[in-house]
Amino acid sequence: MKIKTIKIHQLTIHEHHLDIIYGADNFNFSTKVFYHDVSFSLLASKYSQAVINQIAAYIALFEGMKLCSLFPKYYDINLVAENLSQPVLELFAKIYQGVFGQHWYENNITDYPGPELIYSQGSLSNSKPISIFGGNSTVLAGCGGGKDSIVAMKMLQEADVPFASMQYSHSVYGKADIQHNLISGVLEYVTPLKKHKISIYDDFIDYPFLQLYFPDNSGITVPETPVSIFESLPLMLNEGYNYLALAHEKSANTGNLFWEKLGKEVNHQWGKGYEAEKELNEFI
C-alpha cells in the first residue's frame, strides 16, 4: 500500500484549543492542541483574527509533517494556504530534510526528497511581522521534564533572569496527565513566575495504524521540537513574552553517522541542533 496525498481537511480555532483534521488518502486523523490558560477570542481581540489564523496555520502545517512518515507524494495545504507565505514553505522543506534523515536511513529510502506541497496558484499571502504587545522581559522556558530543561531554568534562576515555564505534553510520550505530573515535580526545584501548560493529543500516534497497514515502515517520525516552538507563540502573544528559551543537548549538533548512499550526515536529533534552531529563530 502507498499513500498518495496527505491533506489538511479542517482547522478549527476553539476558545482554548486548536482542532486539526488530517487525511492520508482515505484515512483521517485528529490532532488537538490545548492551551490551559489562553483564550483565543481575547487573543484575537488584542491582536487580530488574521494574526491568530496565521499562527494556527503554521501549527497545522508543521503538525502535519508527521504524516510524511508515510512517504506521500503530495501534501495538500489548500485549506490554510491563504495564511501561509512562501518563506514558511521553504522552512518546512528544510526542517523536513533535516528531521527525516533517520527515517530515510531506517527505511533505505534514497529517492524521496519529501512531499510536493499542493496549493492553488496565487493563494499564498505576503506575511508581515507584528510586534508582541507588553514588552514583558520574562523568558518563557520550555519544559518537557528532561535534564536539559531543568539545567536551563537553574541557569536562568542563578543569573536572576525572570522566567516562566511552559509545560509541554504530547501523545508521542504517553498520557498527558502522567507527563504533566512528572513535569510539575521537576518544576518544584525552580521558581518560575508563572507556569503554563500545553497538551497535544494525537490519534495518528495513538492508533496501531502503521503496524496494521504499513508493517514494513520503521515507525512515525514527529518533529515535536520545531512544532513546539510554533505552539509556544500563542502563549508569548498572550503574556507579552519577548523571549523563548528551549534547551537541548549540545550533542544534537553532531550526526550519528554519514550515509554514503545519500552522501549526507544522518542526525537523530537534528531538530534540536543549532542549525534547526537558527532557521526557526530567523524565520520567527
PDB file of C-alpha atoms in Angstrom:
ATOM      1  CA  MET A   1       0.000   0.000   0.000  1.00  0.00           C
ATOM      2  CA  LYS A   2       1.178   3.522  -0.821  1.00  0.00           C
ATOM      3  CA  ILE A   3      -0.201   6.873   0.318  1.00  0.00           C
ATOM      4  CA  LYS A   4      -0.554   9.396  -2.496  1.00  0.00           C
ATOM      5  CA  THR A   5      -1.802  12.516  -0.700  1.00  0.00           C
ATOM      6  CA  ILE A   6      -1.883  13.794   2.847  1.00  0.00           C
ATOM      7  CA  LYS A   7      -4.163  16.758   3.411  1.00  0.00           C
ATOM      8  CA  ILE A   8      -5.281  19.307   5.992  1.00  0.00           C
ATOM      9  CA  HIS A   9      -9.058  18.779   5.929  1.00  0.00           C
ATOM     10  CA  GLN A  10     -10.071  21.016   8.816  1.00  0.00           C
ATOM     11  CA  LEU A  11      -8.590  23.609  11.172  1.00  0.00           C
ATOM     12  CA  THR A  12     -10.877  24.968  13.874  1.00  0.00           C
ATOM     13  CA  ILE A  13      -9.827  27.561  16.451  1.00  0.00           C
ATOM     14  CA  HIS A  14     -11.857  26.984  19.611  1.00  0.00           C
ATOM     15  CA  GLU A  15     -11.716  29.091  22.765  1.00  0.00           C
ATOM     16  CA  HIS A  16      -8.899  27.113  24.386  1.00  0.00           C
ATOM     17  CA  HIS A  17      -7.640  24.701  21.728  1.00  0.00           C
ATOM     18  CA  LEU A  18      -6.937  24.057  18.063  1.00  0.00           C
ATOM     19  CA  ASP A  19      -8.644  21.114  16.362  1.00  0.00           C
ATOM     20  CA  ILE A  20      -6.958  19.831  13.186  1.00  0.00           C
ATOM     21  CA  ILE A  21      -8.212  17.013  10.948  1.00  0.00           C
ATOM     22  CA  TYR A  22      -5.757  15.425   8.520  1.00  0.00           C
ATOM     23  CA  GLY A  23      -6.304  12.947   5.743  1.00  0.00           C
ATOM     24  CA  ALA A  24      -3.979  10.336   4.272  1.00  0.00           C
ATOM     25  CA  ASP A  25      -5.888   9.220   1.176  1.00  0.00           C
ATOM     26  CA  ASN A  26      -8.968   7.519   2.722  1.00  0.00           C
ATOM     27  CA  PHE A  27      -7.717   7.622   6.320  1.00  0.00           C
ATOM     28  CA  ASN A  28      -8.446  10.502   8.732  1.00  0.00           C
ATOM     29  CA  PHE A  29      -6.584  11.584  11.868  1.00  0.00           C
ATOM     30  CA  SER A  30      -7.024  14.257  14.521  1.00  0.00           C
ATOM     31  CA  THR A  31      -4.564  16.498  16.343  1.00  0.00           C
ATOM     32  CA  LYS A  32      -5.767  18.707  19.195  1.00  0.00           C
ATOM     33  CA  VAL A  33      -3.569  21.392  20.794  1.00  0.00           C
ATOM     34  CA  PHE A  34      -4.889  22.534  24.192  1.00  0.00           C
ATOM     35  CA  TYR A  35      -3.762  25.749  25.920  1.00  0.00           C
ATOM     36  CA  HIS A  36      -4.640  25.608  29.600  1.00  0.00           C
ATOM     37  CA  ASP A  37      -4.558  29.385  30.146  1.00  0.00           C
ATOM     38  CA  VAL A  38      -5.115  31.030  26.745  1.00  0.00           C
ATOM     39  CA  SER A  39      -8.373  32.462  25.409  1.00  0.00           C
ATOM     40  CA  PHE A  40      -8.207  32.642  21.628  1.00  0.00           C
ATOM     41  CA  SER A  41     -11.120  35.098  21.419  1.00  0.00           C
ATOM     42  CA  LEU A  42      -9.324  37.520  23.756  1.00  0.00           C
ATOM     43  CA  LEU A  43      -6.086  36.961  21.868  1.00  0.00           C
ATOM     44  CA  ALA A  44      -7.827  37.792  18.570  1.00  0.00           C
ATOM     45  CA  SER A  45      -9.281  40.987  20.037  1.00  0.00           C
ATOM     46  CA  LYS A  46      -5.840  42.016  21.329  1.00  0.00           C
ATOM     47  CA  TYR A  47      -4.054  41.419  18.015  1.00  0.00           C
ATOM     48  CA  SER A  48      -6.373  40.402  15.171  1.00  0.00           C
ATOM     49  CA  GLN A  49      -8.114  37.287  13.952  1.00  0.00           C
ATOM     50  CA  ALA A  50      -5.823  37.328  10.917  1.00  0.00           C
ATOM     51  CA  VAL A  51      -2.736  37.031  13.142  1.00  0.00           C
ATOM     52  CA  ILE A  52      -4.247  34.128  15.087  1.00  0.00           C
ATOM     53  CA  ASN A  53      -5.299  32.406  11.854  1.00  0.00           C
ATOM     54  CA  GLN A  54      -1.741  32.706  10.565  1.00  0.00           C
ATOM     55  CA  ILE A  55      -0.160  31.162  13.657  1.00  0.00           C
ATOM     56  CA  ALA A  56      -2.768  28.383  13.677  1.00  0.00           C
ATOM     57  CA  ALA A  57      -1.929  27.675  10.024  1.00  0.00           C
ATOM     58  CA  TYR A  58       1.780  27.384  10.881  1.00  0.00           C
ATOM     59  CA  ILE A  59       0.959  24.918  13.652  1.00  0.00           C
ATOM     60  CA  ALA A  60      -1.303  22.860  11.363  1.00  0.00           C
ATOM     61  CA  LEU A  61       1.351  22.812   8.616  1.00  0.00           C
ATOM     62  CA  PHE A  62       4.133  21.548  10.875  1.00  0.00           C
ATOM     63  CA  GLU A  63       1.972  19.160  12.923  1.00  0.00           C
ATOM     64  CA  GLY A  64       1.091  17.534   9.600  1.00  0.00           C
ATOM     65  CA  MET A  65       4.750  16.759   8.931  1.00  0.00           C
ATOM     66  CA  LYS A  66       4.456  13.547  10.980  1.00  0.00           C
ATOM     67  CA  LEU A  67       2.222  12.121   8.248  1.00  0.00           C
ATOM     68  CA  CYS A  68       5.224  12.401   5.924  1.00  0.00           C
ATOM     69  CA  SER A  69       6.346   9.231   7.713  1.00  0.00           C
ATOM     70  CA  LEU A  70       4.086   7.539   5.141  1.00  0.00           C
ATOM     71  CA  PHE A  71       6.189   8.898   2.235  1.00  0.00           C
ATOM     72  CA  PRO A  72       3.242  10.618   0.486  1.00  0.00           C
ATOM     73  CA  LYS A  73       3.699  12.081  -2.984  1.00  0.00           C
ATOM     74  CA  TYR A  74       1.675  15.222  -2.152  1.00  0.00           C
ATOM     75  CA  TYR A  75       0.813  17.365   0.894  1.00  0.00           C
ATOM     76  CA  ASP A  76      -2.390  19.320   0.151  1.00  0.00           C
ATOM     77  CA  ILE A  77      -2.322  22.572   2.170  1.00  0.00           C
ATOM     78  CA  ASN A  78      -5.055  24.428   0.255  1.00  0.00           C
ATOM     79  CA  LEU A  79      -7.154  24.840   3.405  1.00  0.00           C
ATOM     80  CA  VAL A  80      -4.542  27.039   5.128  1.00  0.00           C
ATOM     81  CA  ALA A  81      -2.630  28.410   2.118  1.00  0.00           C
ATOM     82  CA  GLU A  82      -4.105  31.917   2.398  1.00  0.00           C
ATOM     83  CA  ASN A  83      -2.483  32.206   5.831  1.00  0.00           C
ATOM     84  CA  LEU A  84       0.915  30.929   4.669  1.00  0.00           C
ATOM     85  CA  SER A  85       3.732  32.629   2.791  1.00  0.00           C
ATOM     86  CA  GLN A  86       6.495  31.253   0.565  1.00  0.00           C
ATOM     87  CA  PRO A  87       9.186  31.540   3.292  1.00  0.00           C
ATOM     88  CA  VAL A  88       7.308  29.184   5.647  1.00  0.00           C
ATOM     89  CA  LEU A  89       7.050  26.584   2.869  1.00  0.00           C
ATOM     90  CA  GLU A  90      10.810  26.849   2.337  1.00  0.00           C
ATOM     91  CA  LEU A  91      11.311  26.439   6.090  1.00  0.00           C
ATOM     92  CA  PHE A  92       9.045  23.365   6.057  1.00  0.00           C
ATOM     93  CA  ALA A  93      11.253  21.767   3.382  1.00  0.00           C
ATOM     94  CA  LYS A  94      14.438  22.498   5.361  1.00  0.00           C
ATOM     95  CA  ILE A  95      13.014  21.111   8.597  1.00  0.00           C
ATOM     96  CA  TYR A  96      11.719  18.001   6.831  1.00  0.00           C
ATOM     97  CA  GLN A  97      15.057  17.327   5.138  1.00  0.00           C
ATOM     98  CA  GLY A  98      16.885  17.561   8.477  1.00  0.00           C
ATOM     99  CA  VAL A  99      14.462  15.782  10.791  1.00  0.00           C
ATOM    100  CA  PHE A 100      13.633  12.855   8.492  1.00  0.00           C
ATOM    101  CA  GLY A 101      17.179  11.777   7.642  1.00  0.00           C
ATOM    102  CA  GLN A 102      16.973   8.954  10.165  1.00  0.00           C
ATOM    103  CA  HIS A 103      13.598   7.852   8.769  1.00  0.00           C
ATOM    104  CA  TRP A 104      15.076   7.628   5.252  1.00  0.00           C
ATOM    105  CA  TYR A 105      18.025   5.638   6.589  1.00  0.00           C
ATOM    106  CA  GLU A 106      15.880   3.175   8.553  1.00  0.00           C
ATOM    107  CA  ASN A 107      13.663   2.542   5.518  1.00  0.00           C
ATOM    108  CA  ASN A 108      16.537   2.596   2.992  1.00  0.00           C
ATOM    109  CA  ILE A 109      14.882   5.429   1.049  1.00  0.00           C
ATOM    110  CA  THR A 110      17.278   7.301  -1.237  1.00  0.00           C
ATOM    111  CA  ASP A 111      14.974   8.889  -3.827  1.00  0.00           C
ATOM    112  CA  TYR A 112      12.366  10.754  -1.753  1.00  0.00           C
ATOM    113  CA  PRO A 113      13.037  14.478  -1.105  1.00  0.00           C
ATOM    114  CA  GLY A 114       9.693  14.971   0.653  1.00  0.00           C
ATOM    115  CA  PRO A 115       6.119  15.600  -0.483  1.00  0.00           C
ATOM    116  CA  GLU A 116       5.187  18.163  -3.106  1.00  0.00           C
ATOM    117  CA  LEU A 117       3.154  20.903  -1.404  1.00  0.00           C
ATOM    118  CA  ILE A 118      -0.161  21.461  -3.214  1.00  0.00           C
ATOM    119  CA  TYR A 119      -1.997  24.794  -3.122  1.00  0.00           C
ATOM    120  CA  SER A 120      -3.926  26.955  -5.575  1.00  0.00           C
ATOM    121  CA  GLN A 121      -1.974  29.419  -7.681  1.00  0.00           C
ATOM    122  CA  GLY A 122      -1.936  32.856  -6.023  1.00  0.00           C
ATOM    123  CA  SER A 123      -3.401  31.618  -2.745  1.00  0.00           C
ATOM    124  CA  LEU A 124      -0.308  32.303  -0.617  1.00  0.00           C
ATOM    125  CA  SER A 125      -0.132  35.534   1.386  1.00  0.00           C
ATOM    126  CA  ASN A 126       2.668  38.027   1.978  1.00  0.00           C
ATOM    127  CA  SER A 127       3.455  37.675   5.659  1.00  0.00           C
ATOM    128  CA  LYS A 128       4.086  40.869   7.617  1.00  0.00           C
ATOM    129  CA  PRO A 129       5.752  40.753  11.037  1.00  0.00           C
ATOM    130  CA  ILE A 130       3.947  42.118  14.072  1.00  0.00           C
ATOM    131  CA  SER A 131       5.200  43.293  17.441  1.00  0.00           C
ATOM    132  CA  ILE A 132       4.390  41.482  20.671  1.00  0.00           C
ATOM    133  CA  PHE A 133       2.407  43.774  22.949  1.00  0.00           C
ATOM    134  CA  GLY A 134       3.514  44.283  26.537  1.00  0.00           C
ATOM    135  CA  GLY A 135       7.310  44.282  26.402  1.00  0.00           C
ATOM    136  CA  ASN A 136       7.499  41.536  29.047  1.00  0.00           C
ATOM    137  CA  SER A 137      11.180  40.703  29.650  1.00  0.00           C
ATOM    138  CA  THR A 138      10.276  37.403  31.332  1.00  0.00           C
ATOM    139  CA  VAL A 139      11.761  34.430  29.455  1.00  0.00           C
ATOM    140  CA  LEU A 140       9.310  31.680  28.509  1.00  0.00           C
ATOM    141  CA  ALA A 141      11.253  28.482  29.207  1.00  0.00           C
ATOM    142  CA  GLY A 142      10.079  25.241  27.632  1.00  0.00           C
ATOM    143  CA  CYS A 143       9.988  22.247  29.946  1.00  0.00           C
ATOM    144  CA  GLY A 144       9.378  18.688  28.822  1.00  0.00           C
ATOM    145  CA  GLY A 145      10.628  17.301  32.126  1.00  0.00           C
ATOM    146  CA  GLY A 146      14.154  16.406  30.989  1.00  0.00           C
ATOM    147  CA  LYS A 147      17.563  17.366  32.343  1.00  0.00           C
ATOM    148  CA  ASP A 148      18.199  19.993  29.654  1.00  0.00           C
ATOM    149  CA  SER A 149      15.084  21.928  30.717  1.00  0.00           C
ATOM    150  CA  ILE A 150      15.913  21.930  34.414  1.00  0.00           C
ATOM    151  CA  VAL A 151      19.546  22.907  33.795  1.00  0.00           C
ATOM    152  CA  ALA A 152      18.429  25.854  31.641  1.00  0.00           C
ATOM    153  CA  MET A 153      15.924  27.039  34.248  1.00  0.00           C
ATOM    154  CA  LYS A 154      18.524  26.683  37.012  1.00  0.00           C
ATOM    155  CA  MET A 155      20.898  28.818  34.948  1.00  0.00           C
ATOM    156  CA  LEU A 156      18.217  31.488  34.454  1.00  0.00           C
ATOM    157  CA  GLN A 157      17.392  31.413  38.153  1.00  0.00           C
ATOM    158  CA  GLU A 158      21.009  31.723  39.294  1.00  0.00           C
ATOM    159  CA  ALA A 159      21.541  34.589  36.836  1.00  0.00           C
ATOM    160  CA  ASP A 160      18.457  36.384  38.284  1.00  0.00           C
ATOM    161  CA  VAL A 161      16.733  36.327  34.902  1.00  0.00           C
ATOM    162  CA  PRO A 162      12.955  36.157  35.416  1.00  0.00           C
ATOM    163  CA  PHE A 163      11.345  33.208  33.639  1.00  0.00           C
ATOM    164  CA  ALA A 164       8.038  31.414  33.256  1.00  0.00           C
ATOM    165  CA  SER A 165       7.689  27.719  32.454  1.00  0.00           C
ATOM    166  CA  MET A 166       5.878  26.128  29.542  1.00  0.00           C
ATOM    167  CA  GLN A 167       4.955  22.502  30.253  1.00  0.00           C
ATOM    168  CA  TYR A 168       4.530  20.563  27.039  1.00  0.00           C
ATOM    169  CA  SER A 169       2.935  17.124  26.776  1.00  0.00           C
ATOM    170  CA  HIS A 170       2.478  15.144  23.562  1.00  0.00           C
ATOM    171  CA  SER A 171       0.870  11.810  22.726  1.00  0.00           C
ATOM    172  CA  VAL A 172       4.222  10.629  21.384  1.00  0.00           C
ATOM    173  CA  TYR A 173       5.400  10.466  25.025  1.00  0.00           C
ATOM    174  CA  GLY A 174       2.287   8.865  26.529  1.00  0.00           C
ATOM    175  CA  LYS A 175      -0.645  10.097  28.626  1.00  0.00           C
ATOM    176  CA  ALA A 176      -0.838  13.862  29.167  1.00  0.00           C
ATOM    177  CA  ASP A 177      -1.725  13.738  32.893  1.00  0.00           C
ATOM    178  CA  ILE A 178       1.235  11.495  33.677  1.00  0.00           C
ATOM    179  CA  GLN A 179       3.574  13.777  31.746  1.00  0.00           C
ATOM    180  CA  HIS A 180       2.296  16.938  33.441  1.00  0.00           C
ATOM    181  CA  ASN A 181       2.571  15.353  36.887  1.00  0.00           C
ATOM    182  CA  LEU A 182       6.188  14.408  36.202  1.00  0.00           C
ATOM    183  CA  ILE A 183       6.999  17.876  34.848  1.00  0.00           C
ATOM    184  CA  SER A 184       5.329  19.532  37.845  1.00  0.00           C
ATOM    185  CA  GLY A 185       7.668  17.546  40.057  1.00  0.00           C
ATOM    186  CA  VAL A 186      10.662  18.908  38.167  1.00  0.00           C
ATOM    187  CA  LEU A 187       9.351  22.480  38.467  1.00  0.00           C
ATOM    188  CA  GLU A 188       9.309  22.211  42.258  1.00  0.00           C
ATOM    189  CA  TYR A 189      13.097  22.688  42.142  1.00  0.00           C
ATOM    190  CA  VAL A 190      12.911  26.106  40.429  1.00  0.00           C
ATOM    191  CA  THR A 191      10.805  29.242  40.865  1.00  0.00           C
ATOM    192  CA  PRO A 192       9.084  30.269  37.620  1.00  0.00           C
ATOM    193  CA  LEU A 193       6.971  33.427  37.838  1.00  0.00           C
ATOM    194  CA  LYS A 194       4.157  31.615  36.018  1.00  0.00           C
ATOM    195  CA  LYS A 195       3.510  28.020  34.983  1.00  0.00           C
ATOM    196  CA  HIS A 196       1.827  27.391  31.630  1.00  0.00           C
ATOM    197  CA  LYS A 197       0.634  24.129  30.080  1.00  0.00           C
ATOM    198  CA  ILE A 198       0.181  22.925  26.511  1.00  0.00           C
ATOM    199  CA  SER A 199      -1.255  19.449  25.845  1.00  0.00           C
ATOM    200  CA  ILE A 200      -1.168  17.757  22.436  1.00  0.00           C
ATOM    201  CA  TYR A 201      -3.498  14.816  21.712  1.00  0.00           C
ATOM    202  CA  ASP A 202      -2.726  12.961  18.506  1.00  0.00           C
ATOM    203  CA  ASP A 203      -4.531   9.808  17.375  1.00  0.00           C
ATOM    204  CA  PHE A 204      -2.208   9.180  14.404  1.00  0.00           C
ATOM    205  CA  ILE A 205       0.386   8.275  17.012  1.00  0.00           C
ATOM    206  CA  ASP A 206      -2.044   6.558  19.417  1.00  0.00           C
ATOM    207  CA  TYR A 207      -3.551   4.183  16.845  1.00  0.00           C
ATOM    208  CA  PRO A 208      -1.794   0.970  15.685  1.00  0.00           C
ATOM    209  CA  PHE A 209      -2.063   2.380  12.162  1.00  0.00           C
ATOM    210  CA  LEU A 210       1.462   1.738  10.899  1.00  0.00           C
ATOM    211  CA  GLN A 211       1.664  -1.737  12.424  1.00  0.00           C
ATOM    212  CA  LEU A 212      -1.513  -2.828  10.648  1.00  0.00           C
ATOM    213  CA  TYR A 213      -1.293  -1.059   7.293  1.00  0.00           C
ATOM    214  CA  PHE A 214       2.440  -0.355   6.867  1.00  0.00           C
ATOM    215  CA  PRO A 215       4.236  -3.065   8.863  1.00  0.00           C
ATOM    216  CA  ASP A 216       7.471  -2.590   6.893  1.00  0.00           C
ATOM    217  CA  ASN A 217       7.698   1.112   7.814  1.00  0.00           C
ATOM    218  CA  SER A 218      10.199   1.703  10.635  1.00  0.00           C
ATOM    219  CA  GLY A 219       7.815   3.982  12.550  1.00  0.00           C
ATOM    220  CA  ILE A 220       6.487   7.512  12.904  1.00  0.00           C
ATOM    221  CA  THR A 221       8.836  10.492  12.959  1.00  0.00           C
ATOM    222  CA  VAL A 222       7.430  13.500  14.819  1.00  0.00           C
ATOM    223  CA  PRO A 223       9.138  16.915  14.566  1.00  0.00           C
ATOM    224  CA  GLU A 224       7.810  17.805  18.020  1.00  0.00           C
ATOM    225  CA  THR A 225      10.697  20.157  18.866  1.00  0.00           C
ATOM    226  CA  PRO A 226      10.288  22.516  15.866  1.00  0.00           C
ATOM    227  CA  VAL A 227       6.487  22.419  16.063  1.00  0.00           C
ATOM    228  CA  SER A 228       6.528  23.131  19.824  1.00  0.00           C
ATOM    229  CA  ILE A 229       8.219  26.447  19.035  1.00  0.00           C
ATOM    230  CA  PHE A 230       5.286  27.485  16.845  1.00  0.00           C
ATOM    231  CA  GLU A 231       2.889  26.187  19.501  1.00  0.00           C
ATOM    232  CA  SER A 232       4.553  28.482  22.053  1.00  0.00           C
ATOM    233  CA  LEU A 233       3.652  31.614  20.049  1.00  0.00           C
ATOM    234  CA  PRO A 234       0.056  31.996  21.351  1.00  0.00           C
ATOM    235  CA  LEU A 235       1.464  31.924  24.901  1.00  0.00           C
ATOM    236  CA  MET A 236       4.076  34.535  24.023  1.00  0.00           C
ATOM    237  CA  LEU A 237       1.439  36.809  22.489  1.00  0.00           C
ATOM    238  CA  ASN A 238      -0.953  36.241  25.370  1.00  0.00           C
ATOM    239  CA  GLU A 239       1.562  37.161  28.078  1.00  0.00           C
ATOM    240  CA  GLY A 240       3.698  39.613  26.115  1.00  0.00           C
ATOM    241  CA  TYR A 241       6.804  37.447  26.449  1.00  0.00           C
ATOM    242  CA  ASN A 242       9.599  38.649  24.162  1.00  0.00           C
ATOM    243  CA  TYR A 243      11.968  35.752  24.789  1.00  0.00           C
ATOM    244  CA  LEU A 244      11.743  31.989  24.426  1.00  0.00           C
ATOM    245  CA  ALA A 245      14.292  29.514  25.810  1.00  0.00           C
ATOM    246  CA  LEU A 246      14.307  25.927  24.622  1.00  0.00           C
ATOM    247  CA  ALA A 247      17.294  23.957  25.895  1.00  0.00           C
ATOM    248  CA  HIS A 248      18.828  20.940  24.175  1.00  0.00           C
ATOM    249  CA  GLU A 249      21.917  18.799  24.496  1.00  0.00           C
ATOM    250  CA  LYS A 250      24.936  20.100  22.564  1.00  0.00           C
ATOM    251  CA  SER A 251      25.457  16.630  21.068  1.00  0.00           C
ATOM    252  CA  ALA A 252      22.387  17.319  18.895  1.00  0.00           C
ATOM    253  CA  ASN A 253      24.730  19.359  16.684  1.00  0.00           C
ATOM    254  CA  THR A 254      26.567  16.177  15.693  1.00  0.00           C
ATOM    255  CA  GLY A 255      25.161  13.469  13.439  1.00  0.00           C
ATOM    256  CA  ASN A 256      25.017   9.778  14.274  1.00  0.00           C
ATOM    257  CA  LEU A 257      26.583   8.572  11.030  1.00  0.00           C
ATOM    258  CA  PHE A 258      27.440   9.529   7.464  1.00  0.00           C
ATOM    259  CA  TRP A 259      25.271   7.681   4.942  1.00  0.00           C
ATOM    260  CA  GLU A 260      27.254   7.067   1.775  1.00  0.00           C
ATOM    261  CA  LYS A 261      24.147   6.261  -0.301  1.00  0.00           C
ATOM    262  CA  LEU A 262      22.874   9.815   0.118  1.00  0.00           C
ATOM    263  CA  GLY A 263      26.222  11.453   0.703  1.00  0.00           C
ATOM    264  CA  LYS A 264      24.960  13.199   3.823  1.00  0.00           C
ATOM    265  CA  GLU A 265      25.011  13.033   7.589  1.00  0.00           C
ATOM    266  CA  VAL A 266      22.111  11.398   9.427  1.00  0.00           C
ATOM    267  CA  ASN A 267      21.303  13.082  12.743  1.00  0.00           C
ATOM    268  CA  HIS A 268      18.635  11.599  15.016  1.00  0.00           C
ATOM    269  CA  GLN A 269      18.449  14.887  16.955  1.00  0.00           C
ATOM    270  CA  TRP A 270      18.731  17.360  14.053  1.00  0.00           C
ATOM    271  CA  GLY A 271      15.558  19.204  15.084  1.00  0.00           C
ATOM    272  CA  LYS A 272      17.207  20.020  18.428  1.00  0.00           C
ATOM    273  CA  GLY A 273      20.503  21.188  16.933  1.00  0.00           C
ATOM    274  CA  TYR A 274      21.878  24.676  16.325  1.00  0.00           C
ATOM    275  CA  GLU A 275      21.177  24.598  12.587  1.00  0.00           C
ATOM    276  CA  ALA A 276      17.469  23.915  13.114  1.00  0.00           C
ATOM    277  CA  GLU A 277      17.146  26.421  15.957  1.00  0.00           C
ATOM    278  CA  LYS A 278      18.875  29.103  13.851  1.00  0.00           C
ATOM    279  CA  GLU A 279      16.479  28.545  10.939  1.00  0.00           C
ATOM    280  CA  LEU A 280      13.427  28.673  13.224  1.00  0.00           C
ATOM    281  CA  ASN A 281      14.655  31.698  15.153  1.00  0.00           C
ATOM    282  CA  GLU A 282      15.409  33.708  11.994  1.00  0.00           C
ATOM    283  CA  PHE A 283      12.015  32.885  10.491  1.00  0.00           C
ATOM    284  CA  ILE A 284      10.021  33.783  13.599  1.00  0.00           C
TER     285      ILE A 284
END
